[in-house]
Short mmCIF file of C-alpha atoms in Angstrom, two decimals:
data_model
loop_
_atom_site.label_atom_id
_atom_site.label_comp_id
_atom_site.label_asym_id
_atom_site.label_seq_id
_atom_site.Cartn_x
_atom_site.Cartn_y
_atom_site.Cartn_z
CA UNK A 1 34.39 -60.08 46.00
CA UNK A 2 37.26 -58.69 47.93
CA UNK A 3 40.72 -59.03 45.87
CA UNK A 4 44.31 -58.95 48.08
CA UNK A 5 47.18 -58.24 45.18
CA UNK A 6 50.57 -58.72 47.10
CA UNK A 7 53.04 -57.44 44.33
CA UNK A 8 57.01 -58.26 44.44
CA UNK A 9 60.08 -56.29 43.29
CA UNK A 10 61.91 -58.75 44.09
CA UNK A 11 61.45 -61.74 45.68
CA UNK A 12 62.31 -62.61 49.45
CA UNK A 13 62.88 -65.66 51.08
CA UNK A 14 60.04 -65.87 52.92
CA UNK A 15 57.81 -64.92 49.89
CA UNK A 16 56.51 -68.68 49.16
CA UNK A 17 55.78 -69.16 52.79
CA UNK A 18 53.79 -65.39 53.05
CA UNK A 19 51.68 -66.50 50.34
CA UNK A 20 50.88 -69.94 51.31
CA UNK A 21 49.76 -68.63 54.31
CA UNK A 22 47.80 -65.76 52.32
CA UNK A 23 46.13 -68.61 50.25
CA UNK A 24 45.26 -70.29 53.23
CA UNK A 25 43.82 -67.60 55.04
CA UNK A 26 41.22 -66.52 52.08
CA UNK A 27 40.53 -70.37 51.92
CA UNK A 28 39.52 -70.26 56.00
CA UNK A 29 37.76 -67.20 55.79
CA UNK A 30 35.82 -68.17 52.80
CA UNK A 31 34.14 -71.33 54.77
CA UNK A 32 33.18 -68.69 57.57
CA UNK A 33 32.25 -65.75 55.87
CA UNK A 34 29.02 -65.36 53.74
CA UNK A 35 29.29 -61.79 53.44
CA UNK A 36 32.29 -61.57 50.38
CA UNK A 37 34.47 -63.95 49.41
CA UNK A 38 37.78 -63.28 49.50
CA UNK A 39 40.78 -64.28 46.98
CA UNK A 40 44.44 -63.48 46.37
CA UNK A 41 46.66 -62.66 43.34
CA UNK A 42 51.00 -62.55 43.39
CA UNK A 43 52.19 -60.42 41.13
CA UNK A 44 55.50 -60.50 40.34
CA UNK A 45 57.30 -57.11 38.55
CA UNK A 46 59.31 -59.29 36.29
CA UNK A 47 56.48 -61.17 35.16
CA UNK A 48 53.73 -58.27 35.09
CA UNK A 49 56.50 -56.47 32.30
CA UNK A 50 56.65 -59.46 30.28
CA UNK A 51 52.70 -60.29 29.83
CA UNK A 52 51.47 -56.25 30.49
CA UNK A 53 48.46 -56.58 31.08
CA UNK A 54 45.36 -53.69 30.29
CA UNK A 55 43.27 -54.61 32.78
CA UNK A 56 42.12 -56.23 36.11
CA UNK A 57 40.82 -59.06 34.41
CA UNK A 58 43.78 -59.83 32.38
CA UNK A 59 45.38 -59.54 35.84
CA UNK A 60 43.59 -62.47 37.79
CA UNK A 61 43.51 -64.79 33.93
CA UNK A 62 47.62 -64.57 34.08
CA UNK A 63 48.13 -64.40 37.34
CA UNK A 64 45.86 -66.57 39.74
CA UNK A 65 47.79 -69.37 41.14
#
């Protein structure tokens, strides 16, 4: 499993539209690809203070989309 974290400082207005396309993409590569499969995470500083999490895990349970 291949993970792509895209983590935010402070948010952009093209943000929403780099991730849609970021979600898309893992969902088109996924259908052609048998070798991994690919998935995404946004992390967002404010966000990653409040819930801190310990681990990678924790990561993907508070942040997957």
């Amino acid at each position: 499993e291949v993970w792509i974290v895209e983590t935010k400082g402070r948010e952009d207005l093209e943000d929403p539209h780099k991730i849609e396309r970021l979600k898309q993409w893992c969902e088109d590569i996924n259908k052609k690809s048998l070798d991994a499969k690919y998935s995404w995470l946004y992390i967002k500083q404010e966000e990653y203070e409040k819930y801190t999490p310990k681990s990678f895990k924790e990561c993907e349970k508070v942040f997957r989309v």
